[in-house]
C-alpha cells in the first residue's frame, strides 16, 4: 500500500517535470510568429467621445517610427533612420512616448503621409510594411479638439493572433466641453498687442473769405454861413449948450449936458457894441465847427 503511494507520487513528479520542460515549446507553438514580409494597413475611424457617432473633416498624418525585427522568435521594433537621433527607445514604451515622438517630428520637420478624413469619419493608410507607426492630427474637424498623438503596430497581436489590417477608433472631444486647464507654468506667453493705427491726417482748413470793402464815408454837410452882423447904429450928435458950452445951466437950475450920468448924455454909439461882439462870437464858433468837421473827414479817409 505504501509502495503504491510512493509509485504514484513518483509518476506525478515525473509528469510535472515533463510539463515544465515542454511548456515554452507549447507556448511558442500557440503564439504564431508574424510574417514580417507581409504588408498591412491602418484604418482610423474618428468618433465622438462616449458615442458611436463619426466625425468627418480634418486630417491625420502617419509616421513610421519603428521597423519590425525578429530574433530567435522574438518580435520587436527598432527606431527608423528618421527618428534614431531622438534618444527614445521602443523596448519599454511609456504613455508619453507618442507625444515626444510627435514633438521631435515637428521640430525636425520630418515629412509624413497625410490623409484627409472622409465624410464617413475614416482615413485609411494602406501597403504598410511591418513596423510601429505614429499618428498625429495637426488639423482637427471643425468644432472639435485634435486627438492626442498615438502609436499603432503592424501587425497587431490580438487574442493570440497577429492582425495585419488594424482598426483604430480615437475619441474626439467637442469644443463645448471644458478641457482640463493647463499648468500655469507651462502656458504660452501672450501675444504682444498690435501696434495702433496711425491717425488720419487732418483736413486742411478752408481759406477765410475776403473781408467786405468798407463803405465810403458820407461827405460831411457844409457848415452854414454865419449871419452877417448888424451894422452898428450911428451915434447921435450931442446937444449943443448955450454959447456952445456943454453942461451949462439953462436957467432952470439943471445942467443941460456934458456931465457923465446926466439924462441928456449924448449917444456915442456904445449901444451897438453888444451886437458886434455877438456876431464875432458866432463867426468864431462856425469856424471852429468847420475845422472840426474837416479833421473828422480826414481821419475817416486814413
PDB file of C-alpha atoms in Angstrom, residues 96-255:
ATOM      1  CA  UNK A  96       4.056  59.845 -23.190  1.00  0.00           C
ATOM      2  CA  UNK A  97       6.246  58.318 -25.929  1.00  0.00           C
ATOM      3  CA  UNK A  98       3.841  59.233 -28.754  1.00  0.00           C
ATOM      4  CA  UNK A  99       3.762  62.886 -27.682  1.00  0.00           C
ATOM      5  CA  UNK A 100       7.557  63.101 -27.521  1.00  0.00           C
ATOM      6  CA  UNK A 101       7.970  61.488 -30.929  1.00  0.00           C
ATOM      7  CA  UNK A 102       5.363  63.884 -32.423  1.00  0.00           C
ATOM      8  CA  UNK A 103       7.237  66.877 -30.982  1.00  0.00           C
ATOM      9  CA  UNK A 104      10.509  65.534 -32.427  1.00  0.00           C
ATOM     10  CA  UNK A 105       8.939  65.066 -35.880  1.00  0.00           C
ATOM     11  CA  UNK A 106       7.650  68.638 -35.837  1.00  0.00           C
ATOM     12  CA  UNK A 107      10.968  70.093 -34.641  1.00  0.00           C
ATOM     13  CA  UNK A 108      12.922  68.184 -37.295  1.00  0.00           C
ATOM     14  CA  UNK A 109      10.282  68.856 -39.981  1.00  0.00           C
ATOM     15  CA  UNK A 110      10.048  65.138 -40.767  1.00  0.00           C
ATOM     16  CA  UNK A 111       7.606  64.510 -43.596  1.00  0.00           C
ATOM     17  CA  UNK A 112       4.788  62.004 -43.152  1.00  0.00           C
ATOM     18  CA  UNK A 113       1.842  60.592 -45.082  1.00  0.00           C
ATOM     19  CA  UNK A 114      -1.149  62.924 -44.610  1.00  0.00           C
ATOM     20  CA  UNK A 115      -4.657  61.648 -45.291  1.00  0.00           C
ATOM     21  CA  UNK A 116      -7.909  63.641 -45.256  1.00  0.00           C
ATOM     22  CA  UNK A 117     -10.667  62.261 -43.065  1.00  0.00           C
ATOM     23  CA  UNK A 118     -13.668  61.462 -45.273  1.00  0.00           C
ATOM     24  CA  UNK A 119     -17.371  62.062 -44.802  1.00  0.00           C
ATOM     25  CA  UNK A 120     -17.617  58.697 -43.072  1.00  0.00           C
ATOM     26  CA  UNK A 121     -15.096  59.897 -40.471  1.00  0.00           C
ATOM     27  CA  UNK A 122     -12.428  57.451 -41.690  1.00  0.00           C
ATOM     28  CA  UNK A 123      -8.886  57.652 -43.040  1.00  0.00           C
ATOM     29  CA  UNK A 124      -7.029  54.550 -44.318  1.00  0.00           C
ATOM     30  CA  UNK A 125      -3.279  54.031 -44.793  1.00  0.00           C
ATOM     31  CA  UNK A 126      -2.501  51.022 -47.000  1.00  0.00           C
ATOM     32  CA  UNK A 127       0.543  48.962 -48.110  1.00  0.00           C
ATOM     33  CA  UNK A 128       2.368  49.451 -44.833  1.00  0.00           C
ATOM     34  CA  UNK A 129       5.417  47.314 -44.059  1.00  0.00           C
ATOM     35  CA  UNK A 130       5.606  45.690 -40.646  1.00  0.00           C
ATOM     36  CA  UNK A 131       6.565  48.304 -38.088  1.00  0.00           C
ATOM     37  CA  UNK A 132       5.476  50.785 -35.410  1.00  0.00           C
ATOM     38  CA  UNK A 133       3.534  53.838 -36.616  1.00  0.00           C
ATOM     39  CA  UNK A 134       2.810  57.268 -35.112  1.00  0.00           C
ATOM     40  CA  UNK A 135      -0.442  59.063 -35.999  1.00  0.00           C
ATOM     41  CA  UNK A 136      -0.717  62.843 -35.445  1.00  0.00           C
ATOM     42  CA  UNK A 137      -3.685  65.123 -36.046  1.00  0.00           C
ATOM     43  CA  UNK A 138      -2.431  68.602 -36.965  1.00  0.00           C
ATOM     44  CA  UNK A 139      -5.824  69.798 -38.219  1.00  0.00           C
ATOM     45  CA  UNK A 140      -8.985  68.727 -36.389  1.00  0.00           C
ATOM     46  CA  UNK A 141     -12.562  68.751 -37.611  1.00  0.00           C
ATOM     47  CA  UNK A 142     -14.472  71.996 -37.080  1.00  0.00           C
ATOM     48  CA  UNK A 143     -15.896  72.168 -33.553  1.00  0.00           C
ATOM     49  CA  UNK A 144     -13.559  69.527 -32.072  1.00  0.00           C
ATOM     50  CA  UNK A 145     -10.223  69.330 -30.344  1.00  0.00           C
ATOM     51  CA  UNK A 146      -7.431  67.471 -32.119  1.00  0.00           C
ATOM     52  CA  UNK A 147      -6.823  63.955 -30.786  1.00  0.00           C
ATOM     53  CA  UNK A 148      -3.572  63.324 -28.972  1.00  0.00           C
ATOM     54  CA  UNK A 149      -0.799  61.524 -30.912  1.00  0.00           C
ATOM     55  CA  UNK A 150      -0.999  57.715 -30.636  1.00  0.00           C
ATOM     56  CA  UNK A 151       1.026  54.642 -31.728  1.00  0.00           C
ATOM     57  CA  UNK A 152      -0.212  51.618 -33.751  1.00  0.00           C
ATOM     58  CA  UNK A 153       1.820  48.468 -34.614  1.00  0.00           C
ATOM     59  CA  UNK A 154       1.515  46.495 -37.838  1.00  0.00           C
ATOM     60  CA  UNK A 155       0.875  43.617 -37.346  1.00  0.00           C
ATOM     61  CA  UNK A 156      -1.044  43.825 -34.071  1.00  0.00           C
ATOM     62  CA  UNK A 157      -1.174  40.854 -31.704  1.00  0.00           C
ATOM     63  CA  UNK A 158      -4.837  40.402 -30.851  1.00  0.00           C
ATOM     64  CA  UNK A 159      -6.166  37.402 -28.871  1.00  0.00           C
ATOM     65  CA  UNK A 160      -3.074  35.325 -29.653  1.00  0.00           C
ATOM     66  CA  UNK A 161      -3.138  36.113 -33.380  1.00  0.00           C
ATOM     67  CA  UNK A 162      -1.403  38.728 -35.483  1.00  0.00           C
ATOM     68  CA  UNK A 163      -3.746  41.110 -37.337  1.00  0.00           C
ATOM     69  CA  UNK A 164      -2.257  42.883 -40.341  1.00  0.00           C
ATOM     70  CA  UNK A 165      -5.194  45.175 -41.158  1.00  0.00           C
ATOM     71  CA  UNK A 166      -5.518  47.155 -37.959  1.00  0.00           C
ATOM     72  CA  UNK A 167      -8.523  49.304 -36.973  1.00  0.00           C
ATOM     73  CA  UNK A 168      -8.216  52.248 -34.553  1.00  0.00           C
ATOM     74  CA  UNK A 169     -11.008  54.454 -33.192  1.00  0.00           C
ATOM     75  CA  UNK A 170      -9.701  57.503 -31.271  1.00  0.00           C
ATOM     76  CA  UNK A 171     -12.239  59.564 -29.325  1.00  0.00           C
ATOM     77  CA  UNK A 172     -12.723  63.259 -30.101  1.00  0.00           C
ATOM     78  CA  UNK A 173     -13.837  65.935 -27.645  1.00  0.00           C
ATOM     79  CA  UNK A 174     -16.156  68.739 -28.730  1.00  0.00           C
ATOM     80  CA  UNK A 175     -15.018  72.332 -28.184  1.00  0.00           C
ATOM     81  CA  UNK A 176     -18.009  72.959 -25.917  1.00  0.00           C
ATOM     82  CA  UNK A 177     -16.522  70.516 -23.407  1.00  0.00           C
ATOM     83  CA  UNK A 178     -14.272  72.346 -20.995  1.00  0.00           C
ATOM     84  CA  UNK A 179     -10.743  70.937 -21.249  1.00  0.00           C
ATOM     85  CA  UNK A 180      -8.509  70.453 -18.271  1.00  0.00           C
ATOM     86  CA  UNK A 181      -6.759  73.782 -17.675  1.00  0.00           C
ATOM     87  CA  UNK A 182      -3.019  73.630 -18.372  1.00  0.00           C
ATOM     88  CA  UNK A 183      -0.373  74.198 -15.765  1.00  0.00           C
ATOM     89  CA  UNK A 184       0.167  77.978 -15.469  1.00  0.00           C
ATOM     90  CA  UNK A 185       3.936  77.425 -15.536  1.00  0.00           C
ATOM     91  CA  UNK A 186       3.677  75.697 -18.925  1.00  0.00           C
ATOM     92  CA  UNK A 187       1.409  78.317 -20.531  1.00  0.00           C
ATOM     93  CA  UNK A 188       2.477  80.147 -23.649  1.00  0.00           C
ATOM     94  CA  UNK A 189       3.451  83.775 -23.372  1.00  0.00           C
ATOM     95  CA  UNK A 190       0.641  86.092 -24.508  1.00  0.00           C
ATOM     96  CA  UNK A 191       0.984  87.637 -27.935  1.00  0.00           C
ATOM     97  CA  UNK A 192       2.144  91.249 -27.903  1.00  0.00           C
ATOM     98  CA  UNK A 193      -0.612  93.749 -28.666  1.00  0.00           C
ATOM     99  CA  UNK A 194      -0.951  95.059 -32.195  1.00  0.00           C
ATOM    100  CA  UNK A 195       0.529  98.441 -32.963  1.00  0.00           C
ATOM    101  CA  UNK A 196      -2.161 101.144 -33.033  1.00  0.00           C
ATOM    102  CA  UNK A 197      -3.164 102.523 -36.419  1.00  0.00           C
ATOM    103  CA  UNK A 198      -1.651 105.809 -37.465  1.00  0.00           C
ATOM    104  CA  UNK A 199      -4.182 108.645 -37.113  1.00  0.00           C
ATOM    105  CA  UNK A 200      -5.574 110.171 -40.304  1.00  0.00           C
ATOM    106  CA  UNK A 201      -4.143 113.471 -41.444  1.00  0.00           C
ATOM    107  CA  UNK A 202      -6.472 116.340 -40.516  1.00  0.00           C
ATOM    108  CA  UNK A 203      -8.294 118.141 -43.326  1.00  0.00           C
ATOM    109  CA  UNK A 204      -6.816 121.430 -44.471  1.00  0.00           C
ATOM    110  CA  UNK A 205      -8.851 124.350 -43.137  1.00  0.00           C
ATOM    111  CA  UNK A 206     -10.896 126.361 -45.631  1.00  0.00           C
ATOM    112  CA  UNK A 207      -9.452 129.659 -46.784  1.00  0.00           C
ATOM    113  CA  UNK A 208     -11.151 132.539 -44.991  1.00  0.00           C
ATOM    114  CA  UNK A 209     -13.480 134.739 -47.034  1.00  0.00           C
ATOM    115  CA  UNK A 210     -12.136 138.068 -48.183  1.00  0.00           C
ATOM    116  CA  UNK A 211     -13.467 140.848 -45.973  1.00  0.00           C
ATOM    117  CA  UNK A 212     -16.025 143.207 -47.498  1.00  0.00           C
ATOM    118  CA  UNK A 213     -14.746 146.594 -48.642  1.00  0.00           C
ATOM    119  CA  UNK A 214     -15.749 149.259 -46.159  1.00  0.00           C
ATOM    120  CA  UNK A 215     -18.412 151.725 -47.282  1.00  0.00           C
ATOM    121  CA  UNK A 216     -17.208 155.146 -48.319  1.00  0.00           C
ATOM    122  CA  UNK A 217     -17.974 157.661 -45.604  1.00  0.00           C
ATOM    123  CA  UNK A 218     -20.641 160.230 -46.299  1.00  0.00           C
ATOM    124  CA  UNK A 219     -19.443 163.674 -47.191  1.00  0.00           C
ATOM    125  CA  UNK A 220     -19.918 165.994 -44.240  1.00  0.00           C
ATOM    126  CA  UNK A 221     -22.525 168.713 -44.554  1.00  0.00           C
ATOM    127  CA  UNK A 222     -21.176 172.097 -45.400  1.00  0.00           C
ATOM    128  CA  UNK A 223     -21.413 174.384 -42.398  1.00  0.00           C
ATOM    129  CA  UNK A 224     -23.984 177.140 -42.619  1.00  0.00           C
ATOM    130  CA  UNK A 225     -22.624 180.559 -43.465  1.00  0.00           C
ATOM    131  CA  UNK A 226     -22.712 182.779 -40.409  1.00  0.00           C
ATOM    132  CA  UNK A 227     -25.206 185.616 -40.487  1.00  0.00           C
ATOM    133  CA  UNK A 228     -23.821 188.978 -41.366  1.00  0.00           C
ATOM    134  CA  UNK A 229     -23.527 191.122 -38.272  1.00  0.00           C
ATOM    135  CA  UNK A 230     -25.883 194.042 -37.970  1.00  0.00           C
ATOM    136  CA  UNK A 231     -24.486 197.428 -38.855  1.00  0.00           C
ATOM    137  CA  UNK A 232     -23.826 199.466 -35.756  1.00  0.00           C
ATOM    138  CA  UNK A 233     -26.091 202.425 -35.164  1.00  0.00           C
ATOM    139  CA  UNK A 234     -24.667 205.824 -35.863  1.00  0.00           C
ATOM    140  CA  UNK A 235     -24.132 207.706 -32.614  1.00  0.00           C
ATOM    141  CA  UNK A 236     -26.428 210.688 -32.023  1.00  0.00           C
ATOM    142  CA  UNK A 237     -24.914 214.093 -32.148  1.00  0.00           C
ATOM    143  CA  UNK A 238     -24.581 215.626 -28.677  1.00  0.00           C
ATOM    144  CA  UNK A 239     -26.906 218.575 -27.877  1.00  0.00           C
ATOM    145  CA  UNK A 240     -25.233 221.926 -28.016  1.00  0.00           C
ATOM    146  CA  UNK A 241     -25.390 224.051 -24.862  1.00  0.00           C
ATOM    147  CA  UNK A 242     -25.771 227.670 -24.752  1.00  0.00           C
ATOM    148  CA  UNK A 243     -22.917 229.534 -26.302  1.00  0.00           C
ATOM    149  CA  UNK A 244     -21.634 226.169 -27.326  1.00  0.00           C
ATOM    150  CA  UNK A 245     -20.543 225.269 -23.783  1.00  0.00           C
ATOM    151  CA  UNK A 246     -21.639 221.771 -22.804  1.00  0.00           C
ATOM    152  CA  UNK A 247     -23.059 221.337 -19.362  1.00  0.00           C
ATOM    153  CA  UNK A 248     -24.076 224.951 -18.948  1.00  0.00           C
ATOM    154  CA  UNK A 249     -27.234 225.579 -16.954  1.00  0.00           C
ATOM    155  CA  UNK A 250     -30.291 226.500 -18.953  1.00  0.00           C
ATOM    156  CA  UNK A 251     -31.603 228.700 -16.299  1.00  0.00           C
ATOM    157  CA  UNK A 252     -33.754 226.119 -14.682  1.00  0.00           C
ATOM    158  CA  UNK A 253     -31.036 225.135 -12.328  1.00  0.00           C
ATOM    159  CA  UNK A 254     -30.263 221.898 -14.184  1.00  0.00           C
ATOM    160  CA  UNK A 255     -27.318 221.200 -16.298  1.00  0.00           C
TER     161      UNK A 255
END
